[in-house]
Coordinates of C-alpha atoms in Angstrom, one line a residue:
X58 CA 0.0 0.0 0.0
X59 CA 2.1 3.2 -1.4
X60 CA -0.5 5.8 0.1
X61 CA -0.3 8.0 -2.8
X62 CA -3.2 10.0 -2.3
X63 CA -3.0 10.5 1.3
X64 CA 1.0 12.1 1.5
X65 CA -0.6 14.3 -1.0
X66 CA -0.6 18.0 0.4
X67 CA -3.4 19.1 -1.4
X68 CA -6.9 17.2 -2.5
X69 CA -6.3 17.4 -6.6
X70 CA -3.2 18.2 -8.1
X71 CA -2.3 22.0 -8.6
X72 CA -3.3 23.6 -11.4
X73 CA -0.9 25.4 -13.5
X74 CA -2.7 26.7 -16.7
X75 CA -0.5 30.3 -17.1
X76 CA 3.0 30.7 -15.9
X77 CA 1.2 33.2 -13.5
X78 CA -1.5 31.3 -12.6
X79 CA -2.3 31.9 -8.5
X80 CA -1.4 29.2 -6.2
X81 CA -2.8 28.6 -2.8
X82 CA -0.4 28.9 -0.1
X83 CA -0.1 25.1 1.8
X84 CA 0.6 23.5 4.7
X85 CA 3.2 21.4 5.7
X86 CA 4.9 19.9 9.1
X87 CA 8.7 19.9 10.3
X88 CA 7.9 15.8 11.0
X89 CA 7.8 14.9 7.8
X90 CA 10.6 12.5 6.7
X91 CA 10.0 12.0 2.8
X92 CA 6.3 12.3 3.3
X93 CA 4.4 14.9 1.8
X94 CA 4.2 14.9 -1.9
X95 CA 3.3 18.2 -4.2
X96 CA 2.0 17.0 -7.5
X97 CA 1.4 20.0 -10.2
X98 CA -1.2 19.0 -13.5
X99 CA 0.0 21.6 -16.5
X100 CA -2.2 22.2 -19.2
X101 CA -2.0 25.1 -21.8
X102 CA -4.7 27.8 -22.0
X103 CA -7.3 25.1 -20.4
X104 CA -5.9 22.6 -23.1
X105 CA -4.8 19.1 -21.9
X106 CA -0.7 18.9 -22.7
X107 CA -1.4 14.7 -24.2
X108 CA 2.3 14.8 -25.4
X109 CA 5.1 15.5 -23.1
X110 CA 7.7 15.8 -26.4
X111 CA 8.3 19.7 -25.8
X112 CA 9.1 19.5 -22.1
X113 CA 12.7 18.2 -21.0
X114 CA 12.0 17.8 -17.3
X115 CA 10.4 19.8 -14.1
X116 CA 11.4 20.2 -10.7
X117 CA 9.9 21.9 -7.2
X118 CA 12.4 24.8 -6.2
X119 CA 12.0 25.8 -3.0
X120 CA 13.7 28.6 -0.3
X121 CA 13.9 28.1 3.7
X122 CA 15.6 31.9 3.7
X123 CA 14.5 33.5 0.9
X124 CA 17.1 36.9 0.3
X125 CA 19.6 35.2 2.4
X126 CA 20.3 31.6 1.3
X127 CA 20.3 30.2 -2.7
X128 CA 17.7 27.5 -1.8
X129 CA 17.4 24.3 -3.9
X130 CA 15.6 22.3 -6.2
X131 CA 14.5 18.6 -6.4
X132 CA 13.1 16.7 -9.7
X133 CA 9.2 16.1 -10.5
X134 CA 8.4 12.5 -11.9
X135 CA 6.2 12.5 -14.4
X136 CA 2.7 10.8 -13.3
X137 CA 1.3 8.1 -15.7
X138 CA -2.5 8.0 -16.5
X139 CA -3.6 11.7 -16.5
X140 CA -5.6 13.5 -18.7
X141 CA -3.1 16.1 -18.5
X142 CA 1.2 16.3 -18.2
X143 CA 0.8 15.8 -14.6
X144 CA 4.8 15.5 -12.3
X145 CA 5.1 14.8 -8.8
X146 CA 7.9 15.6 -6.1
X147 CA 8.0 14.8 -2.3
X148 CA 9.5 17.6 0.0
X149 CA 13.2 16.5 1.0
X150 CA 13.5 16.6 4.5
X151 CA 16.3 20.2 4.4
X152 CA 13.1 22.0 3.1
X153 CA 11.2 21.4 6.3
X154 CA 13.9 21.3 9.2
X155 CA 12.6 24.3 10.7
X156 CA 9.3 25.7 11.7
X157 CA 8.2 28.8 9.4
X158 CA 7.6 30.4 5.7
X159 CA 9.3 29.0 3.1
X160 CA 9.2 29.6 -0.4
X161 CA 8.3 27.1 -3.3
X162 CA 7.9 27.2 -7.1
X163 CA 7.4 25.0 -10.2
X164 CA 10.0 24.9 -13.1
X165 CA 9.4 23.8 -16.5
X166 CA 12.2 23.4 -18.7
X167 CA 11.5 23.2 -22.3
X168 CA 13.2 21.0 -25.1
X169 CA 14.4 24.2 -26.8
X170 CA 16.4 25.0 -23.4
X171 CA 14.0 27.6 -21.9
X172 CA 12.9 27.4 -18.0
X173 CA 9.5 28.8 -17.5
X174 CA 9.2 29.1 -14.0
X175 CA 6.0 29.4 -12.1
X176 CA 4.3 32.0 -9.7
X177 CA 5.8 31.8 -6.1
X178 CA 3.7 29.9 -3.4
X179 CA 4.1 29.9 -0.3
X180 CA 4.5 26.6 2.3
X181 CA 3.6 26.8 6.1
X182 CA 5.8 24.5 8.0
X183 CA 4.3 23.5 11.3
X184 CA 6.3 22.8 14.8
X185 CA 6.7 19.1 15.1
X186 CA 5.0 17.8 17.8
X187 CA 8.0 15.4 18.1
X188 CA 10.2 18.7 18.2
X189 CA 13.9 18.1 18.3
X190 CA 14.7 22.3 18.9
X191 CA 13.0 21.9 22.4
X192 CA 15.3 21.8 25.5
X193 CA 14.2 18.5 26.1
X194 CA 15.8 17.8 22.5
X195 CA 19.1 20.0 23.4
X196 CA 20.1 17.1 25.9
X197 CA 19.5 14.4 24.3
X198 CA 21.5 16.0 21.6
X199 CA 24.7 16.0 24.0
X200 CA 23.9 12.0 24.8
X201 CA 24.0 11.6 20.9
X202 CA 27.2 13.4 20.9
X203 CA 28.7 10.8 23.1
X204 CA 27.3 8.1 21.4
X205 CA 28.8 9.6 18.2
X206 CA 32.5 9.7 20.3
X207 CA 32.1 6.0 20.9
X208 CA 30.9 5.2 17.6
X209 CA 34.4 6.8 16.4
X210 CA 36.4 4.3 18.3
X211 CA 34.5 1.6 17.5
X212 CA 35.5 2.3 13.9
X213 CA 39.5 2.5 14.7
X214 CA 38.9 -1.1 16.3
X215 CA 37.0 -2.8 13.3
X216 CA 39.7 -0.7 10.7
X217 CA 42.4 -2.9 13.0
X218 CA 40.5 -5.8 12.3
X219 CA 40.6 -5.0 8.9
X220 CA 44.0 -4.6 8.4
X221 CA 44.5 -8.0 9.7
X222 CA 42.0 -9.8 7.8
X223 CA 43.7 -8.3 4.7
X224 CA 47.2 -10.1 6.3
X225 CA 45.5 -13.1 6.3
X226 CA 44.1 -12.9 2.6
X227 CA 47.8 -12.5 1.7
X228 CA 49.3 -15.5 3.5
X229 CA 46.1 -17.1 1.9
X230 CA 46.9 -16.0 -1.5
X231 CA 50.4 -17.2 -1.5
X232 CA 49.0 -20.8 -0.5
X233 CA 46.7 -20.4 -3.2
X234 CA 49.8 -19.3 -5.8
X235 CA 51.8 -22.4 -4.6
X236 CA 48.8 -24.7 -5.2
X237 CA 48.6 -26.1 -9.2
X238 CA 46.3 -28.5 -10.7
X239 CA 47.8 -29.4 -14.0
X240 CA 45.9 -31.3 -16.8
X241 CA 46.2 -35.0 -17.1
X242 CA 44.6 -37.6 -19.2
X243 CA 41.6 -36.9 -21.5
X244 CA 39.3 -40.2 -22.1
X245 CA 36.3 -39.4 -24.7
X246 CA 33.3 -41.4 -24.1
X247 CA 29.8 -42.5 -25.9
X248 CA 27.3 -40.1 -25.6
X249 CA 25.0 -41.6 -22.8
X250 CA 27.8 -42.5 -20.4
X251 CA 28.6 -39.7 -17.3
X252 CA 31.3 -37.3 -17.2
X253 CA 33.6 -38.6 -14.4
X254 CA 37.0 -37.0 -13.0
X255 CA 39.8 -37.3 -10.5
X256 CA 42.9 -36.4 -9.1
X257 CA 46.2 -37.5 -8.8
X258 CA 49.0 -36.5 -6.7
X259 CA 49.6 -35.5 -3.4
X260 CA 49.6 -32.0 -1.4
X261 CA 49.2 -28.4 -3.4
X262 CA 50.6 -30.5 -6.9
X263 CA 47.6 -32.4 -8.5
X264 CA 47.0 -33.8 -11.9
X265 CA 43.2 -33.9 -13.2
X266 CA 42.2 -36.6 -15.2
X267 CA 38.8 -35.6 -17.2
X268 CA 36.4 -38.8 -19.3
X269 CA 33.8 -36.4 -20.9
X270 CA 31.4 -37.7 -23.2
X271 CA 31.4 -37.4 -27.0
X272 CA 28.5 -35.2 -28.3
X273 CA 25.6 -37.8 -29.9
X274 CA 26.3 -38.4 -33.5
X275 CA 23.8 -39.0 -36.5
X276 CA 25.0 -42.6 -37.7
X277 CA 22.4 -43.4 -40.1
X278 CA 19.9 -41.1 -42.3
X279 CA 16.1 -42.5 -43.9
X280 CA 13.9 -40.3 -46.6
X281 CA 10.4 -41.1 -47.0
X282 CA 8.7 -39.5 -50.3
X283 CA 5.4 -37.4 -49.2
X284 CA 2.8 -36.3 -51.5
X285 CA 3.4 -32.3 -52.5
X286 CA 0.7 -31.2 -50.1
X287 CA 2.2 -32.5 -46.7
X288 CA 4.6 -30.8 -44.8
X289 CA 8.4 -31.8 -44.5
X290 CA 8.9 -33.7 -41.4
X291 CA 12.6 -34.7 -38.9
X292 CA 13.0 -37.2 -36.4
X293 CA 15.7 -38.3 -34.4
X294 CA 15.9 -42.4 -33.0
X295 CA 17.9 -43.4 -30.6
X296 CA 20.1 -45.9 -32.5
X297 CA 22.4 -48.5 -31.3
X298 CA 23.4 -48.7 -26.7
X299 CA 25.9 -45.8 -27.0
X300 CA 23.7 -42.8 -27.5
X301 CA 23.8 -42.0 -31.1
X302 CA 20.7 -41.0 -33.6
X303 CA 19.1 -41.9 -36.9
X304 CA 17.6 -39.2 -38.9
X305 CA 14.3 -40.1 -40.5
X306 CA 13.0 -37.1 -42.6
X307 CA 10.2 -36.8 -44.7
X308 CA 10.4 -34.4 -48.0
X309 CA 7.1 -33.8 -50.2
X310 CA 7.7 -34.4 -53.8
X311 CA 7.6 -31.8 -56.5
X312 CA 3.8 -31.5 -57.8
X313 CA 3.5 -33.2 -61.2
X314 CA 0.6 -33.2 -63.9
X315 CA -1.0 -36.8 -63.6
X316 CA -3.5 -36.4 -66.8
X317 CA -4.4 -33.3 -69.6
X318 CA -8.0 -32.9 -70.7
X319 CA -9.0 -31.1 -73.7
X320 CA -12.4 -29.6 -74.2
X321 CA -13.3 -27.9 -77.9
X322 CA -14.9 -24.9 -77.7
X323 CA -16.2 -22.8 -80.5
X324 CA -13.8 -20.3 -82.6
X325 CA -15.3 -17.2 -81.1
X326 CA -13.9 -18.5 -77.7
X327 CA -10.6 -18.0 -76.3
X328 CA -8.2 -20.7 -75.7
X329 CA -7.5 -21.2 -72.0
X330 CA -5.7 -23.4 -69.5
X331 CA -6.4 -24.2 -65.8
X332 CA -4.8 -26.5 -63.8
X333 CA -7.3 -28.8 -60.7
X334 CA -5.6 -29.9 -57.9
X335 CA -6.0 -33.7 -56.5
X336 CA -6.2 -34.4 -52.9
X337 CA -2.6 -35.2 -53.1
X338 CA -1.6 -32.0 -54.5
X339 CA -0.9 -33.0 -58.1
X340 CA -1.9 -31.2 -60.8
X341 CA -4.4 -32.1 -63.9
X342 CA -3.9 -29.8 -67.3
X343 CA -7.5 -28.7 -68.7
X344 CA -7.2 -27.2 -71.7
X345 CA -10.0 -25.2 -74.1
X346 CA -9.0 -25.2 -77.4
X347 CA -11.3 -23.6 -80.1
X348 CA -12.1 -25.5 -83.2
X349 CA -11.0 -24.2 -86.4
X350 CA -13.8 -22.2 -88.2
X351 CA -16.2 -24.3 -90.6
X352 CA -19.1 -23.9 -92.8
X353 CA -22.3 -24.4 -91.2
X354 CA -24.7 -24.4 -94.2
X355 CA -24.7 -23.1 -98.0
X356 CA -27.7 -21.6 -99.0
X357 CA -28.1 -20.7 -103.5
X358 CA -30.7 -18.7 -104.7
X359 CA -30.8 -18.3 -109.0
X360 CA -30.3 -14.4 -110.3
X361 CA -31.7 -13.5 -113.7
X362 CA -29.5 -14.4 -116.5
X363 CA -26.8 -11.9 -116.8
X364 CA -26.4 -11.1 -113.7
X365 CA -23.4 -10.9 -111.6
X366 CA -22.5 -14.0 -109.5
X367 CA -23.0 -13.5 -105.8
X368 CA -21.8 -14.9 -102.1
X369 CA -21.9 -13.5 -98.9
X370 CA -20.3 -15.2 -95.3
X371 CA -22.5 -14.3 -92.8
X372 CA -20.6 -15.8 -88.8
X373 CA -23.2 -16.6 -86.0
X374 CA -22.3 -16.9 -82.6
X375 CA -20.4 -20.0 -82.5
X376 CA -17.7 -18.0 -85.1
X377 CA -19.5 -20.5 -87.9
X378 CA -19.8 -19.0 -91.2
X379 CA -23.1 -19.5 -93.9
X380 CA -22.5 -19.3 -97.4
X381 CA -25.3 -17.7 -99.9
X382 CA -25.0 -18.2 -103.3
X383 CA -26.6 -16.0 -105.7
X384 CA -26.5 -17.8 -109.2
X385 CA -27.7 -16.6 -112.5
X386 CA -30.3 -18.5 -114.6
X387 CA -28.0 -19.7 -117.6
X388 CA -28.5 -19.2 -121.3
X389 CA -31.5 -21.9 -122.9
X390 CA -29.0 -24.9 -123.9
X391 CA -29.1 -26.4 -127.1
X392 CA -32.0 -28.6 -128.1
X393 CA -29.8 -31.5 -128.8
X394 CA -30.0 -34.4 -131.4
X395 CA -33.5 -35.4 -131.7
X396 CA -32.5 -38.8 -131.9
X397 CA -32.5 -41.4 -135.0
X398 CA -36.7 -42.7 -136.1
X399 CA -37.0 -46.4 -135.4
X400 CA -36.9 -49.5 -137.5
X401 CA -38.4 -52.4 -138.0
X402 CA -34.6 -53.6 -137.0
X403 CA -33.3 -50.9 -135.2
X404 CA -34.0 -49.1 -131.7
X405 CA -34.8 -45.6 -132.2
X406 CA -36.8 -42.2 -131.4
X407 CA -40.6 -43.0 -131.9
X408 CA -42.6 -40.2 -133.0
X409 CA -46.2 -39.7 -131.9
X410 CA -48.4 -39.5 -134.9
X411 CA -51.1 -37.8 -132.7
X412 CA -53.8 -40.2 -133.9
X413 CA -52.4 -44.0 -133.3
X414 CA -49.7 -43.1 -130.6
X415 CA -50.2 -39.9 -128.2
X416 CA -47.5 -38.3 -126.0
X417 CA -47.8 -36.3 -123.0
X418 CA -45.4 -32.7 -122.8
X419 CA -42.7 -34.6 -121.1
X420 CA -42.6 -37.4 -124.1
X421 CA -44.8 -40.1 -121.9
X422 CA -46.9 -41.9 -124.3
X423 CA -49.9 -41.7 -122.8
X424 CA -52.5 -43.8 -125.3
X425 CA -52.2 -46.1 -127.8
X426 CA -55.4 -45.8 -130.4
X427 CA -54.5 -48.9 -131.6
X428 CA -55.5 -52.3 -129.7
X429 CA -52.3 -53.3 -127.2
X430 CA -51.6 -56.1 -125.5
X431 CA -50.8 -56.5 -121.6
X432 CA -47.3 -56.1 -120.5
X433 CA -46.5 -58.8 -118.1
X434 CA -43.6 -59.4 -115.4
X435 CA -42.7 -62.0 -113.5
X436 CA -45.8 -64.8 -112.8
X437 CA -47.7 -63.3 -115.1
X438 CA -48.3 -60.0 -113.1
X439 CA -49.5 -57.0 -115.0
X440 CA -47.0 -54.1 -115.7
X441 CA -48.5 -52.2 -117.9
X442 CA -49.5 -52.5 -122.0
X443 CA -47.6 -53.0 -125.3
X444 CA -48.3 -52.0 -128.5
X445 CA -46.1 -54.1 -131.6
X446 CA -45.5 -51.0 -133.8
X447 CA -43.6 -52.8 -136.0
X448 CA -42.8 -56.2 -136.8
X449 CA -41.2 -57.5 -133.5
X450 CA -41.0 -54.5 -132.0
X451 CA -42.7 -53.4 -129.7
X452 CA -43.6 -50.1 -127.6
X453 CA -44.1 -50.8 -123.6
X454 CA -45.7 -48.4 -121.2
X455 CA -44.8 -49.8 -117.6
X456 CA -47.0 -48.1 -114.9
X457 CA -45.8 -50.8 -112.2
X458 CA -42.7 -52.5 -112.0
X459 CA -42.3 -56.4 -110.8
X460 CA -39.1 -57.1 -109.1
X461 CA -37.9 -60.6 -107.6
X462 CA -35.2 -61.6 -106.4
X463 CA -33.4 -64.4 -107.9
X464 CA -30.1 -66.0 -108.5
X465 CA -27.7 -64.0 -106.0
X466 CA -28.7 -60.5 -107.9
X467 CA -29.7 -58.0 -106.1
X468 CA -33.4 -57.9 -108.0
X469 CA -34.3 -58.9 -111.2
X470 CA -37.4 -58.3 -113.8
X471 CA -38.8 -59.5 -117.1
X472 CA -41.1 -58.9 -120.2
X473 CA -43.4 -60.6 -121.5
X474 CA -46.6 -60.5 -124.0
X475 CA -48.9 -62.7 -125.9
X476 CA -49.2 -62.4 -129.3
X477 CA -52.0 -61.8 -131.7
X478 CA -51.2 -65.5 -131.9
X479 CA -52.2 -66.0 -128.6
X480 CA -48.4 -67.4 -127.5
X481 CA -46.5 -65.5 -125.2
X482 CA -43.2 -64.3 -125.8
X483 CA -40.4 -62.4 -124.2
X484 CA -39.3 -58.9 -124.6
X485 CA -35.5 -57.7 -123.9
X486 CA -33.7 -54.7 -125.3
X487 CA -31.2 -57.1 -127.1
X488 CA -31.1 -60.8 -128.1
X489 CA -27.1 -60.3 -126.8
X490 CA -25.8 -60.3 -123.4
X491 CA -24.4 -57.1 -122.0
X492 CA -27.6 -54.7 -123.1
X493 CA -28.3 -52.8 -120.0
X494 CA -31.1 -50.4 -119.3
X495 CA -30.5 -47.1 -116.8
X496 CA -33.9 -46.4 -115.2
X497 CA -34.7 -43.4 -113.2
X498 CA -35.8 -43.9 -109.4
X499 CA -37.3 -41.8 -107.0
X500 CA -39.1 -38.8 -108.8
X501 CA -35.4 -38.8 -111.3
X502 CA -33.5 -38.1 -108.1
X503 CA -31.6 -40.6 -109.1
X504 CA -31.2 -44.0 -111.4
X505 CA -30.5 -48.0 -111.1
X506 CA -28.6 -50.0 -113.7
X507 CA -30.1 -52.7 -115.0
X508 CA -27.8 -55.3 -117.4
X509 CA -29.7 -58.4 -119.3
X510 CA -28.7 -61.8 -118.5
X511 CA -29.5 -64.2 -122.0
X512 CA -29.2 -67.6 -119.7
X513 CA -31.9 -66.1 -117.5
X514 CA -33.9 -63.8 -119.9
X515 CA -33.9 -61.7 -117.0
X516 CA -33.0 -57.9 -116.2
X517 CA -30.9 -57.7 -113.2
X518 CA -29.7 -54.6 -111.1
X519 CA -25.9 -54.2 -110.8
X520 CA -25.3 -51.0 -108.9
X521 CA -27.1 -51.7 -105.3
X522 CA -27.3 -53.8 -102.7
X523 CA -30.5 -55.6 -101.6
X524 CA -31.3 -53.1 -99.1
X525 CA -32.1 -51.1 -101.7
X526 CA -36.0 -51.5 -102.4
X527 CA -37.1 -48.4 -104.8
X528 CA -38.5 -49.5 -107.8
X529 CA -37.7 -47.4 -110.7
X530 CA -40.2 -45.0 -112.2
X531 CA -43.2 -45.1 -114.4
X532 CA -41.7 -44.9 -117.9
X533 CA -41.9 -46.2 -121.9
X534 CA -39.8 -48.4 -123.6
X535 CA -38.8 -49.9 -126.8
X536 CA -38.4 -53.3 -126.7
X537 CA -38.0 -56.4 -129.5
X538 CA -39.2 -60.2 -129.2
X539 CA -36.2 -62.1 -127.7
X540 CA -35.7 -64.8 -130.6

């Protein structure tokens, strides 16, 4: 308990605010023996000083004579936890010896060297009621005296005693100068046995001999690999019965890339790269790598003839381009050969006469006026009819086609008609192998090759598969009695 508060003289610490600022005078006693304290709070036109940077230090000055003597001065420590620079000094005993007036004041040295001091106070010192100038305090004065006389020779008798205490250190030191210990034998020994030592010789001469054991040694070393995202580890095991080690670290590996993934992404995207981490801390590539730029559709539209070819690219949002085509009509072709009339022994163009034969626009005869017979296919079916325009010739309108299958071919058809006989006889192109008929199929999207087999007296299709089903169109041909 440092009773702080209480050896303060006054209730709150004096306020100096000006250098002038009044201060009350205070009271004091000539008992005191460092106990009263003076603390002072400074603060700067009713500002709280926060920084004590600008001062260097302040001290209590004080005068028990003032005119006659110089008086003195004692430091203020600064007090920690004020609002305010706030310094505190406790009265030295000189200050109050004597019952009377004396005169105190603060000083405040700044760091530029000024020394601001303060308005003089004044402090009362009260008698002691202990008082030591009393006559009562006079005599015992004179005992003290005497005490002090005996005191003296008590000193002469322990500085004798002194003196020969240092004589006897001497004679001691010279015993110690005479005494040696020299070094002897040195014996190293395993780490986990105990230092041990003696001496040998007799009297002040001795010989030391130490056995100090060898620091532990590493005698052996182990790695263990550890995946990239552990932490390096050290041990140390006690290897062998003499104390030594073996190191066991672990050291993570580098990280490596296990495995690359590509992903294709569209030409209007950037190519990127990113890397995915696996619970053991390797890494996986993925990379985006944008397709090359294709075309996505062609479109054509036909210009008037004589007009400038067109194209245009239009890109959509995949980075795709679309062609359109703008083509012009062409020039009307050539009508072409109009083909050579038939015979009675040669294949030819047949001309409608409008009144026996008659031809729709695209050259389909469409009615015979004469009398025709029924074109047959295979078991007799009905194909369509046949007119014999000319001796063994005859013209066939087919509105159905038969097909079998028959032989390994693919499929296979024939012709047949009766007579005005009554027999029935077969129709082909040619009485020679190796005729062959091409026959549009599917609207004249496209055609099926037909060649004539003379062992079978069959037509048989050479250019598809039997997968292929479509029939070939409606259509008119000219076709002679096989003979």
């Amino acid at each position: 308990m440092t009773l702080d508060g209480f050896r303060d003289v006054t209730e709150t610490p004096i306020s100096l605010d000006f250098s002038n600022s009044w201060i009350a005078d205070i009271r004091l006693n000539a008992g005191d023996k460092d106990g009263r304290t003076i603390t002072v709070a400074i603060t700067d036109n009713g500002q709280p000083i926060t920084s004590t940077t600008g001062i260097t230090s302040v001290a209590l000055a004080y005068n028990t004579a003032p005119g006659v003597e110089v008086g003195d001065r004692v430091p203020m420590t600064p007090v920690s936890g004020q609002e305010t620079a706030t310094y505190r000094a406790t009265l030295p005993r000189r200050a109050i010896a004597k019952p009377g007036v004396i005169a105190l004041g603060v000083e405040v040295t700044t760091a530029d060297g000024a020394k601001i001091c303060s308005r003089n106070f004044k402090g009362v010192v009260e008698r002691a009621v202990w008082d030591a100038e009393s006559t009562q305090g006079q005599d015992s004065l004179t005992r003290l005296e005497q005490l002090i006389a005996d005191g003296d020779a008590a000193i002469i008798r322990v500085n004798n005693a002194i003196t020969d205490a240092n004589n006897a250190v001497a004679a001691a030191n010279q015993v110690i100068a005479d005494a040696r210990i020299t070094g002897g034998n040195t014996t190293t020994l395993d780490p986990n046995q105990p230092a041990t030592s003696s001496l040998r010789g007799s009297g002040l001469q001795r010989i030391l001999d130490l056995s100090i054991p060898r620091g532990a040694g590493v005698t052996s070393a182990g790695a263990t690999t550890l995946d990239p995202n552990k932490p390096a580890t050290a041990s140390m095991l006690q290897a062998g019965s003499k104390g030594d080690y073996t190191l066991l670290v672990g050291v993570p590996r580098g990280s490596r890339i296990i495995g690359v993934a590509a992903n294709t992404v569209n030409p209007s995207q950037q190519a990127a790269a990113s890397m995915s981490t696996d619970g053991a801390g390797d890494r996986s590539l993925i990379l985006d790598i944008p397709r090359g730029e294709r075309i996505a559709g062609v479109t054509a539209r036909t210009l008037d003839a004589g007009m400038d070819a067109t194209v245009t690219a239009t890109r959509d949002a995949a980075g795709d381009t679309t062609l359109a085509f703008g083509l012009p009509r062409g020039a009307k072709g050539d009508p072409g050969d109009p083909g050579t009339p038939a015979t009675a022994t040669t294949l030819g163009v047949v001309k409608p006469d409008g009144t026996t034969i008659t031809a729709d626009t695209d050259g389909t005869i469409s009615a015979f006026t004469a009398t025709a017979s029924t074109l047959m296919g295979e078991g007799g079916a009905t194909m369509g009819d046949a007119l014999e325009v000319a001796p063994g010739i005859w013209l066939c309108i087919i509105r159905q086609w038969v097909i079998t299958t028959q032989g390994g071919y693919y499929d296979a058809f024939s012709f047949s008609v009766y007579d005005r006989a009554g027999s029935r006889i077969a129709l082909a192109a040619s009485p020679t192998a190796g005729t062959y008929l091409i026959l549009p199929v599917a609207g004249n999207a496209r055609t099926k090759e037909y060649n004539y087999d003379t062992l079978m007296g069959k037509w048989v299709c050479t250019t598809t598969n039997t997968s292929d089903t479509a029939k070939p169109d409606p259509c008119t041909l000219l076709l002679r009695a096989r003979a």
